Amino acid sequence: MSRNEALFERAQKTIPGGVNSPVRAFRSVGGTPRFIERAQGPYFWDADGKQYIDYIGSWGPMILGHVHPEVLEAVQRVLANGFSFGAPTESEIEIAEEICKLVPSIEQVRMVSSGTEATMSALRLARGFTKRDRIIKFEGCYHGHADSLLVKAGSGLLTFGNPTSAGVPADIAKHTTVLEYNNVEQLNEAFAAFGAEIASIIVEPVAGNMNLVKATPEFLQALRERCDEYGSVLIFDEVMCGFRVALGGAQQVYGITADLTCLGKVIGGGMPAAAFGGRRDIMAHLAPLGGVYQAGTLSGNPIAVAAGLKTLQLIQAPGFYDTLTKQTRRLADGLSSVAKDAKVPFSADAIGGMFGLYFAERVPASFAEVTQGDTKRFNAFFHEMLDAGVYFAPSAYEAGFVSIAHDDAVVDATLDAARGAFARLAA
Ligand SMILES: Cc1ncc(COP(=O)(O)O)c(C=O)c1O
């Protein structure tokens, strides 16, 4: 028995499913999860000592690669001063100033500890601000595991949303309307039917939780227009795409301004930090200024803020996003070309440091299109690559992540491994 297998067996005795977050369990691809012992740059090593090129980067945060020396130093510098105070610190002001500078639609920001907290709090704020209950989300977008957001479409536009998780009360799910991503017509119908009830639209402007699916510019523009028309709050959930697709996030790429933005992942540099922020007049409704309650024992934790702040400073290096974008594109195009040589139906897409791999001829534009991909083939590819020392997301429904430490040699090694993998898939 390998050490990974032994650890997985042991983990299942005291941890449900052996993992602290479901995707880590390899349920959709099968096999034994790798237990990671250490990481450096673009690599990590499992409990059996095997090295992998890491294309999940902790699901987004590790944009600088693992254990960047300057981030490590920044964390070490503050560690000895204390881990948490429950009182304000100067570094919280510094990270707030940095976030407001980098994402101009954010005039004020509140730190939290996870993306789930960020979206949940932003929605409560939008509801408190508008004094309305109904929200709109889109099929295939994931916004964390708050009750209001674990909802799928009812049988029709005017029917109530249904919970996607046991334990979510139908009475809560009914306030969430789920529409198709990139479908402007459906959006317009929904607003025509009940626009005056809609507190908020929440959307991943670049979706990374149904594999990678980019919003069309017309779609995001329509969201902005309907929100303006009906006084609803537009929330961009940039927990994943913020500081990932561009320095100013998806709103910079598309040139569309959100009322509220949720951030996470990169802003913690691998530590538990997330945030939500936006228009000052909306943020003024948050406690202690206003009546919308929100709080957190570890919010703005000094160690997490030190890692996040240093990460935000380093990603501002000249040419950072050009290099990251070029390398991610090289990976996506390289994989497409290798698959083509092997005559395997495959496509790939990329934006900034995020990419999608699809076992389908065309890049998808909605969740329904993503589900048409060949997941059996993806699973076989995933395991071929894993054996060859390349760790892609263990699910056909997740995006991948490239860090600035993934240089030419790392991408070339990945493409070499893929050549063998695709050839065997085709056989
Ligand atoms: C777009 C988006 N929003 C929210 C979340 C939830 O963040 P967290 O896992 O930190 O709670 C995620 C997590 O993957 C995400 O990708």
Short mmCIF file of C-alpha atoms and ligand atoms in Angstrom, two decimals:
data_model
loop_
_atom_site.label_atom_id
_atom_site.label_comp_id
_atom_site.label_asym_id
_atom_site.label_seq_id
_atom_site.Cartn_x
_atom_site.Cartn_y
_atom_site.Cartn_z
CA MET A 1 0.00 0.00 0.00
CA SER A 2 1.38 3.45 -0.89
CA ARG A 3 1.64 6.10 1.78
CA ASN A 4 -1.10 8.13 -0.01
CA GLU A 5 -3.41 5.11 0.22
CA ALA A 6 -2.58 4.51 3.88
CA LEU A 7 -3.20 8.17 4.73
CA PHE A 8 -6.50 8.17 2.84
CA GLU A 9 -7.65 5.09 4.72
CA ARG A 10 -6.66 6.68 8.01
CA ALA A 11 -8.22 10.06 7.12
CA GLN A 12 -11.60 8.49 6.43
CA LYS A 13 -11.86 7.30 10.01
CA THR A 14 -11.98 10.80 11.49
CA ILE A 15 -12.76 13.15 8.56
CA PRO A 16 -15.95 12.72 6.48
CA GLY A 17 -14.80 11.28 3.15
CA GLY A 18 -11.21 11.78 4.31
CA VAL A 19 -11.08 15.40 3.15
CA ASN A 20 -11.93 18.89 4.34
CA SER A 21 -13.37 20.02 1.00
CA PRO A 22 -15.17 17.57 -1.32
CA VAL A 23 -13.26 18.04 -4.62
CA ARG A 24 -10.06 16.90 -2.91
CA ALA A 25 -11.49 13.38 -2.56
CA PHE A 26 -11.04 12.55 -6.30
CA ARG A 27 -14.65 11.27 -6.37
CA SER A 28 -15.30 12.40 -9.94
CA VAL A 29 -12.02 11.06 -11.38
CA GLY A 30 -11.64 8.02 -9.10
CA GLY A 31 -8.42 6.82 -7.47
CA THR A 32 -6.57 7.87 -4.35
CA PRO A 33 -6.16 11.55 -3.47
CA ARG A 34 -2.57 12.67 -3.17
CA PHE A 35 -1.62 13.91 0.28
CA ILE A 36 0.70 16.86 -0.19
CA GLU A 37 3.73 17.30 2.03
CA ARG A 38 5.44 20.35 0.63
CA ALA A 39 5.53 22.70 -2.33
CA GLN A 40 7.96 25.02 -4.06
CA GLY A 41 7.42 27.31 -7.05
CA PRO A 42 5.30 25.43 -9.65
CA TYR A 43 5.72 22.03 -7.95
CA PHE A 44 4.42 20.04 -5.02
CA TRP A 45 5.38 16.66 -3.60
CA ASP A 46 3.06 14.00 -2.22
CA ALA A 47 3.42 11.65 0.73
CA ASP A 48 5.17 9.07 -1.47
CA GLY A 49 7.78 11.65 -2.47
CA LYS A 50 6.44 12.03 -6.04
CA GLN A 51 6.83 15.45 -7.65
CA TYR A 52 4.00 17.11 -9.59
CA ILE A 53 3.68 20.24 -11.68
CA ASP A 54 0.83 21.94 -9.85
CA TYR A 55 -1.94 23.40 -12.03
CA ILE A 56 -4.44 24.05 -9.23
CA GLY A 57 -2.33 26.42 -7.12
CA SER A 58 -4.57 25.83 -4.09
CA TRP A 59 -7.51 26.54 -6.47
CA GLY A 60 -6.26 29.98 -7.38
CA PRO A 61 -4.36 31.73 -4.60
CA MET A 62 -0.80 30.70 -5.49
CA ILE A 63 -0.33 33.12 -8.39
CA LEU A 64 3.31 33.67 -7.42
CA GLY A 65 4.02 29.95 -7.13
CA HIS A 66 4.50 28.22 -3.80
CA VAL A 67 6.59 29.63 -0.95
CA HIS A 68 7.65 32.82 -2.71
CA PRO A 69 10.65 34.04 -0.68
CA GLU A 70 9.30 37.58 -0.25
CA VAL A 71 5.89 36.38 0.91
CA LEU A 72 7.56 33.95 3.29
CA GLU A 73 9.69 36.75 4.68
CA ALA A 74 6.67 39.06 5.09
CA VAL A 75 4.83 36.37 7.05
CA GLN A 76 7.85 35.51 9.18
CA ARG A 77 8.34 39.17 10.00
CA VAL A 78 4.88 39.54 11.57
CA LEU A 79 4.58 36.07 13.14
CA ALA A 80 6.59 36.90 16.22
CA ASN A 81 4.40 39.94 16.95
CA GLY A 82 1.30 37.87 17.61
CA PHE A 83 -1.14 35.76 15.60
CA SER A 84 -4.42 37.61 16.17
CA PHE A 85 -5.57 40.52 18.31
CA GLY A 86 -9.27 41.10 17.76
CA ALA A 87 -8.44 44.81 17.55
CA PRO A 88 -7.58 46.89 14.48
CA THR A 89 -4.09 46.95 12.95
CA GLU A 90 -2.33 49.28 10.53
CA SER A 91 -1.81 46.46 8.03
CA GLU A 92 -5.60 46.18 7.56
CA ILE A 93 -5.63 49.80 6.37
CA GLU A 94 -2.73 49.06 4.04
CA ILE A 95 -4.45 46.11 2.38
CA ALA A 96 -7.74 48.05 2.12
CA GLU A 97 -5.90 50.93 0.43
CA GLU A 98 -4.17 48.53 -1.94
CA ILE A 99 -7.45 46.81 -2.90
CA CYS A 100 -9.24 50.14 -3.46
CA LYS A 101 -6.34 51.31 -5.63
CA LEU A 102 -6.26 48.16 -7.77
CA VAL A 103 -10.03 47.75 -8.21
CA PRO A 104 -11.38 51.29 -8.72
CA SER A 105 -15.07 50.30 -8.29
CA ILE A 106 -14.21 49.41 -4.68
CA GLU A 107 -14.42 52.56 -2.59
CA GLN A 108 -14.58 50.73 0.72
CA VAL A 109 -13.78 47.15 1.59
CA ARG A 110 -14.38 44.76 4.49
CA MET A 111 -12.02 41.82 5.08
CA VAL A 112 -13.39 38.35 5.87
CA SER A 113 -11.78 34.91 6.00
CA SER A 114 -13.29 32.99 3.06
CA GLY A 115 -14.95 33.54 -0.28
CA THR A 116 -18.14 32.04 1.11
CA GLU A 117 -18.26 34.71 3.80
CA ALA A 118 -17.60 37.40 1.21
CA THR A 119 -20.50 36.45 -1.08
CA MET A 120 -22.88 35.71 1.79
CA SER A 121 -22.14 39.08 3.37
CA ALA A 122 -22.33 40.97 0.07
CA LEU A 123 -25.76 39.49 -0.59
CA ARG A 124 -27.04 40.40 2.86
CA LEU A 125 -25.75 43.91 2.28
CA ALA A 126 -27.46 44.12 -1.12
CA ARG A 127 -30.71 42.92 0.43
CA GLY A 128 -30.41 45.36 3.33
CA PHE A 129 -29.62 48.21 0.97
CA THR A 130 -32.46 47.54 -1.48
CA LYS A 131 -34.94 46.21 1.11
CA ARG A 132 -35.69 43.38 -1.34
CA ASP A 133 -35.25 39.61 -0.98
CA ARG A 134 -34.97 38.05 -4.42
CA ILE A 135 -31.56 37.43 -5.98
CA ILE A 136 -30.45 36.15 -9.37
CA LYS A 137 -27.59 33.74 -9.92
CA PHE A 138 -26.50 31.75 -12.98
CA GLU A 139 -26.32 28.04 -13.58
CA GLY A 140 -22.78 26.71 -13.22
CA CYS A 141 -21.50 29.68 -11.20
CA TYR A 142 -20.32 28.77 -7.71
CA HIS A 143 -20.27 31.40 -5.01
CA GLY A 144 -19.41 29.35 -1.94
CA HIS A 145 -21.73 27.30 0.21
CA ALA A 146 -24.15 29.81 1.77
CA ASP A 147 -27.79 28.61 1.80
CA SER A 148 -29.06 31.21 -0.71
CA LEU A 149 -26.46 30.13 -3.25
CA LEU A 150 -26.80 26.34 -3.22
CA VAL A 151 -29.79 26.56 -5.50
CA LYS A 152 -30.66 25.30 -8.96
CA ALA A 153 -33.31 26.46 -11.39
CA GLY A 154 -36.92 25.48 -10.87
CA SER A 155 -38.84 24.07 -13.82
CA GLY A 156 -39.51 27.53 -15.28
CA LEU A 157 -38.40 31.11 -14.93
CA LEU A 158 -41.27 32.00 -12.63
CA THR A 159 -40.99 28.90 -10.46
CA PHE A 160 -39.02 28.89 -7.23
CA GLY A 161 -35.36 27.82 -7.18
CA ASN A 162 -34.67 24.39 -5.65
CA PRO A 163 -31.92 23.58 -3.14
CA THR A 164 -28.92 21.66 -4.52
CA SER A 165 -27.90 20.54 -1.05
CA ALA A 166 -29.79 18.73 1.66
CA GLY A 167 -30.24 21.04 4.60
CA VAL A 168 -31.02 24.18 2.58
CA PRO A 169 -34.59 25.21 3.46
CA ALA A 170 -36.93 25.54 0.46
CA ASP A 171 -38.11 28.77 2.10
CA ILE A 172 -34.64 30.23 1.54
CA ALA A 173 -34.05 28.72 -1.92
CA LYS A 174 -37.28 30.23 -3.19
CA HIS A 175 -35.74 33.71 -3.08
CA THR A 176 -33.02 32.70 -5.57
CA THR A 177 -33.79 32.68 -9.29
CA VAL A 178 -31.30 30.71 -11.38
CA LEU A 179 -30.82 31.70 -15.03
CA GLU A 180 -28.58 30.49 -17.86
CA TYR A 181 -25.13 32.07 -18.09
CA ASN A 182 -24.61 34.29 -21.15
CA ASN A 183 -28.35 34.27 -21.93
CA VAL A 184 -29.41 37.92 -22.29
CA GLU A 185 -32.91 37.07 -23.44
CA GLN A 186 -33.67 35.07 -20.32
CA LEU A 187 -32.24 37.83 -18.14
CA ASN A 188 -34.49 40.40 -19.78
CA GLU A 189 -37.53 38.14 -19.33
CA ALA A 190 -36.76 37.72 -15.65
CA PHE A 191 -36.46 41.48 -15.10
CA ALA A 192 -39.62 42.13 -17.09
CA ALA A 193 -41.45 39.62 -14.88
CA PHE A 194 -40.18 40.61 -11.42
CA GLY A 195 -37.45 43.26 -11.78
CA ALA A 196 -38.78 45.41 -8.93
CA GLU A 197 -38.28 42.49 -6.49
CA ILE A 198 -34.64 41.84 -7.37
CA ALA A 199 -32.16 42.88 -4.70
CA SER A 200 -29.13 41.69 -6.55
CA ILE A 201 -27.52 39.79 -9.39
CA ILE A 202 -24.46 37.79 -8.39
CA VAL A 203 -22.22 36.52 -11.17
CA GLU A 204 -18.74 35.17 -11.83
CA PRO A 205 -17.76 37.54 -14.68
CA VAL A 206 -15.28 34.90 -15.75
CA ALA A 207 -16.68 31.60 -14.53
CA GLY A 208 -14.20 29.09 -13.18
CA ASN A 209 -16.45 26.62 -11.42
CA MET A 210 -17.99 24.99 -14.49
CA ASN A 211 -14.57 24.61 -16.05
CA LEU A 212 -13.56 27.98 -17.56
CA VAL A 213 -16.43 29.84 -19.25
CA LYS A 214 -16.03 33.49 -20.19
CA ALA A 215 -18.96 35.85 -20.07
CA THR A 216 -19.73 37.59 -23.33
CA PRO A 217 -19.34 41.39 -23.15
CA GLU A 218 -23.03 41.78 -24.13
CA PHE A 219 -24.09 39.60 -21.23
CA LEU A 220 -22.20 41.58 -18.60
CA GLN A 221 -23.36 44.83 -20.19
CA ALA A 222 -26.97 43.63 -19.97
CA LEU A 223 -26.51 42.78 -16.27
CA ARG A 224 -25.25 46.31 -15.66
CA GLU A 225 -28.11 47.89 -17.59
CA ARG A 226 -30.88 45.87 -15.94
CA CYS A 227 -29.45 46.58 -12.48
CA ASP A 228 -29.34 50.30 -13.26
CA GLU A 229 -32.87 50.27 -14.61
CA TYR A 230 -34.38 48.43 -11.66
CA GLY A 231 -32.18 49.67 -8.80
CA SER A 232 -30.69 46.21 -8.17
CA VAL A 233 -27.16 45.71 -6.90
CA LEU A 234 -24.70 44.10 -9.32
CA ILE A 235 -22.27 41.84 -7.47
CA PHE A 236 -19.23 40.56 -9.32
CA ASP A 237 -17.93 37.49 -7.57
CA GLU A 238 -14.25 37.85 -8.41
CA VAL A 239 -13.10 35.49 -5.66
CA MET A 240 -11.48 33.39 -8.37
CA CYS A 241 -10.95 35.76 -11.30
CA GLY A 242 -9.95 38.83 -9.27
CA PHE A 243 -6.20 39.57 -9.64
CA ARG A 244 -6.13 36.40 -11.75
CA VAL A 245 -7.39 37.38 -15.22
CA ALA A 246 -5.85 40.88 -14.94
CA LEU A 247 -4.54 43.15 -12.17
CA GLY A 248 -7.93 44.88 -11.96
CA GLY A 249 -9.86 41.62 -12.35
CA ALA A 250 -12.57 40.80 -14.88
CA GLN A 251 -14.09 44.27 -14.47
CA GLN A 252 -10.92 45.72 -15.93
CA VAL A 253 -10.93 43.23 -18.83
CA TYR A 254 -14.58 43.93 -19.70
CA GLY A 255 -14.68 47.59 -18.69
CA ILE A 256 -17.86 47.04 -16.68
CA THR A 257 -18.22 48.35 -13.16
CA ALA A 258 -19.78 46.29 -10.39
CA ASP A 259 -21.61 47.82 -7.41
CA LEU A 260 -20.06 45.28 -5.07
CA THR A 261 -17.13 42.93 -5.67
CA CYS A 262 -16.17 39.79 -3.79
CA LEU A 263 -12.51 38.88 -3.59
CA GLY A 264 -10.61 35.95 -2.12
CA LYS A 265 -7.90 33.47 -3.08
CA VAL A 266 -5.08 35.75 -4.43
CA ILE A 267 -5.72 38.44 -1.78
CA GLY A 268 -4.73 35.93 0.91
CA GLY A 269 -1.66 34.68 -0.94
CA GLY A 270 -2.53 31.17 0.33
CA MET A 271 -3.74 32.27 3.78
CA PRO A 272 -7.44 32.49 4.78
CA ALA A 273 -8.36 36.00 3.64
CA ALA A 274 -11.18 37.29 1.45
CA ALA A 275 -13.07 40.56 1.13
CA PHE A 276 -16.11 42.31 -0.24
CA GLY A 277 -16.34 45.94 -1.14
CA GLY A 278 -17.71 48.50 -3.53
CA ARG A 279 -19.80 51.66 -3.59
CA ARG A 280 -19.38 53.78 -0.49
CA ASP A 281 -23.12 54.50 -0.22
CA ILE A 282 -23.85 50.77 -0.13
CA MET A 283 -20.97 49.88 2.22
CA ALA A 284 -22.28 52.56 4.62
CA HIS A 285 -25.17 50.19 5.42
CA LEU A 286 -22.76 47.73 7.10
CA ALA A 287 -22.38 47.52 10.87
CA PRO A 288 -21.13 49.47 12.77
CA LEU A 289 -22.29 52.32 10.47
CA GLY A 290 -25.56 50.78 9.34
CA GLY A 291 -28.08 48.11 10.09
CA VAL A 292 -26.65 45.18 8.09
CA TYR A 293 -24.78 42.96 10.53
CA GLN A 294 -21.49 41.31 9.60
CA ALA A 295 -18.48 40.41 11.76
CA GLY A 296 -15.55 37.99 12.17
CA THR A 297 -13.14 36.99 14.96
CA LEU A 298 -10.29 36.45 12.48
CA SER A 299 -11.31 39.05 9.85
CA GLY A 300 -8.23 40.99 8.75
CA ASN A 301 -5.98 38.52 10.58
CA PRO A 302 -2.46 40.01 10.63
CA ILE A 303 -0.69 36.91 9.31
CA ALA A 304 -3.15 36.46 6.44
CA VAL A 305 -3.00 40.18 5.66
CA ALA A 306 0.82 40.10 5.57
CA ALA A 307 0.77 37.26 3.00
CA GLY A 308 -1.99 38.93 0.99
CA LEU A 309 -0.51 42.40 0.99
CA LYS A 310 2.91 41.19 -0.14
CA THR A 311 1.23 39.12 -2.88
CA LEU A 312 -0.74 42.16 -4.07
CA GLN A 313 2.48 44.20 -4.16
CA LEU A 314 4.42 41.57 -6.13
CA ILE A 315 1.76 41.11 -8.81
CA GLN A 316 2.17 44.79 -9.70
CA ALA A 317 5.66 44.14 -11.09
CA PRO A 318 5.93 45.47 -14.66
CA GLY A 319 5.00 42.81 -17.22
CA PHE A 320 3.65 40.38 -14.60
CA TYR A 321 0.29 39.81 -16.31
CA ASP A 322 1.81 39.79 -19.80
CA THR A 323 4.11 36.95 -18.80
CA LEU A 324 1.38 35.08 -16.93
CA THR A 325 -1.06 35.46 -19.83
CA LYS A 326 1.51 34.40 -22.41
CA GLN A 327 2.52 31.31 -20.47
CA THR A 328 -1.08 30.24 -19.81
CA ARG A 329 -1.95 30.74 -23.46
CA ARG A 330 1.12 28.71 -24.48
CA LEU A 331 -0.10 25.86 -22.30
CA ALA A 332 -3.67 25.99 -23.67
CA ASP A 333 -2.59 26.27 -27.30
CA GLY A 334 0.11 23.64 -26.82
CA LEU A 335 -2.37 21.14 -25.38
CA SER A 336 -4.83 21.85 -28.23
CA SER A 337 -2.12 21.22 -30.79
CA VAL A 338 -0.94 17.98 -29.14
CA ALA A 339 -4.55 16.75 -29.00
CA LYS A 340 -5.06 17.64 -32.64
CA ASP A 341 -1.98 15.64 -33.64
CA ALA A 342 -3.44 12.67 -31.76
CA LYS A 343 -6.89 13.30 -33.34
CA VAL A 344 -8.60 13.54 -29.93
CA PRO A 345 -11.61 15.93 -29.88
CA PHE A 346 -10.37 18.64 -27.53
CA SER A 347 -10.28 22.39 -27.06
CA ALA A 348 -8.73 24.74 -24.53
CA ASP A 349 -9.15 28.36 -23.52
CA ALA A 350 -7.27 30.80 -21.32
CA ILE A 351 -7.51 34.26 -19.80
CA GLY A 352 -4.76 35.75 -17.63
CA GLY A 353 -3.51 32.92 -15.44
CA MET A 354 -6.66 30.79 -15.72
CA PHE A 355 -7.36 28.05 -18.26
CA GLY A 356 -10.00 25.52 -19.26
CA LEU A 357 -9.54 22.10 -20.87
CA TYR A 358 -12.57 20.63 -22.68
CA PHE A 359 -12.93 17.21 -24.21
CA ALA A 360 -15.18 18.71 -26.87
CA GLU A 361 -14.59 20.35 -30.26
CA ARG A 362 -15.76 23.80 -29.13
CA VAL A 363 -15.09 26.03 -26.15
CA PRO A 364 -18.37 26.08 -24.16
CA ALA A 365 -20.38 29.22 -23.34
CA SER A 366 -22.80 27.82 -20.74
CA PHE A 367 -23.13 25.08 -18.15
CA ALA A 368 -25.31 23.04 -20.52
CA GLU A 369 -22.51 23.13 -23.10
CA VAL A 370 -19.90 22.18 -20.52
CA THR A 371 -21.89 19.07 -19.59
CA GLN A 372 -21.65 17.87 -23.20
CA GLY A 373 -17.89 17.29 -22.79
CA ASP A 374 -16.52 13.73 -22.67
CA THR A 375 -15.87 13.29 -18.93
CA LYS A 376 -14.72 9.67 -19.34
CA ARG A 377 -11.93 10.87 -21.60
CA PHE A 378 -11.13 13.72 -19.23
CA ASN A 379 -10.80 11.27 -16.34
CA ALA A 380 -8.46 9.03 -18.35
CA PHE A 381 -6.39 12.08 -19.35
CA PHE A 382 -6.28 13.29 -15.75
CA HIS A 383 -4.84 9.99 -14.53
CA GLU A 384 -2.36 9.72 -17.42
CA MET A 385 -1.06 13.18 -16.57
CA LEU A 386 -1.03 12.49 -12.83
CA ASP A 387 1.09 9.38 -13.42
CA ALA A 388 3.43 11.52 -15.53
CA GLY A 389 3.77 14.05 -12.68
CA VAL A 390 1.29 16.73 -13.80
CA TYR A 391 -1.51 17.60 -11.38
CA PHE A 392 -4.56 19.08 -13.14
CA ALA A 393 -7.84 19.76 -11.31
CA PRO A 394 -9.39 16.40 -10.40
CA SER A 395 -12.71 17.27 -12.07
CA ALA A 396 -13.86 18.17 -15.57
CA TYR A 397 -15.85 21.03 -14.05
CA GLU A 398 -12.97 23.09 -12.68
CA ALA A 399 -10.67 25.66 -14.23
CA GLY A 400 -6.89 25.35 -13.99
CA PHE A 401 -4.33 27.87 -12.74
CA VAL A 402 -0.86 28.85 -13.88
CA SER A 403 1.54 30.79 -11.66
CA ILE A 404 4.34 33.13 -12.58
CA ALA A 405 6.74 30.31 -11.58
CA HIS A 406 5.46 28.14 -14.46
CA ASP A 407 8.23 28.98 -16.90
CA ASP A 408 8.92 27.66 -20.42
CA ALA A 409 10.61 24.52 -19.11
CA VAL A 410 7.60 23.67 -16.91
CA VAL A 411 5.10 24.19 -19.73
CA ASP A 412 7.30 22.21 -22.14
CA ALA A 413 7.51 19.32 -19.66
CA THR A 414 3.70 19.41 -19.40
CA LEU A 415 3.31 19.30 -23.18
CA ASP A 416 5.76 16.38 -23.41
CA ALA A 417 3.70 14.47 -20.86
CA ALA A 418 0.50 15.38 -22.73
CA ARG A 419 1.90 14.02 -26.01
CA GLY A 420 2.11 10.55 -24.45
CA ALA A 421 -1.24 10.91 -22.67
CA PHE A 422 -3.19 11.96 -25.78
CA ALA A 423 -1.51 9.25 -27.88
CA ARG A 424 -2.67 6.61 -25.40
CA LEU A 425 -6.18 8.14 -25.26
CA ALA A 426 -6.42 7.93 -29.03
CA ALA A 427 -5.23 4.31 -29.13
C1 LIG B 1 -16.11 32.36 -7.60
C2 LIG B 1 -16.04 31.80 -6.21
N1 LIG B 1 -16.77 32.38 -5.24
C3 LIG B 1 -16.74 31.93 -3.98
C4 LIG B 1 -15.96 30.86 -3.63
C5 LIG B 1 -15.94 30.38 -2.22
O1 LIG B 1 -14.72 30.66 -1.63
P1 LIG B 1 -14.21 29.85 -0.37
O2 LIG B 1 -13.92 28.45 -0.83
O3 LIG B 1 -12.98 30.59 0.08
O4 LIG B 1 -15.29 29.89 0.64
C6 LIG B 1 -15.19 30.22 -4.60
C7 LIG B 1 -14.36 29.05 -4.26
O5 LIG B 1 -13.85 28.35 -5.10
C8 LIG B 1 -15.23 30.72 -5.92
O6 LIG B 1 -14.51 30.16 -6.90
#
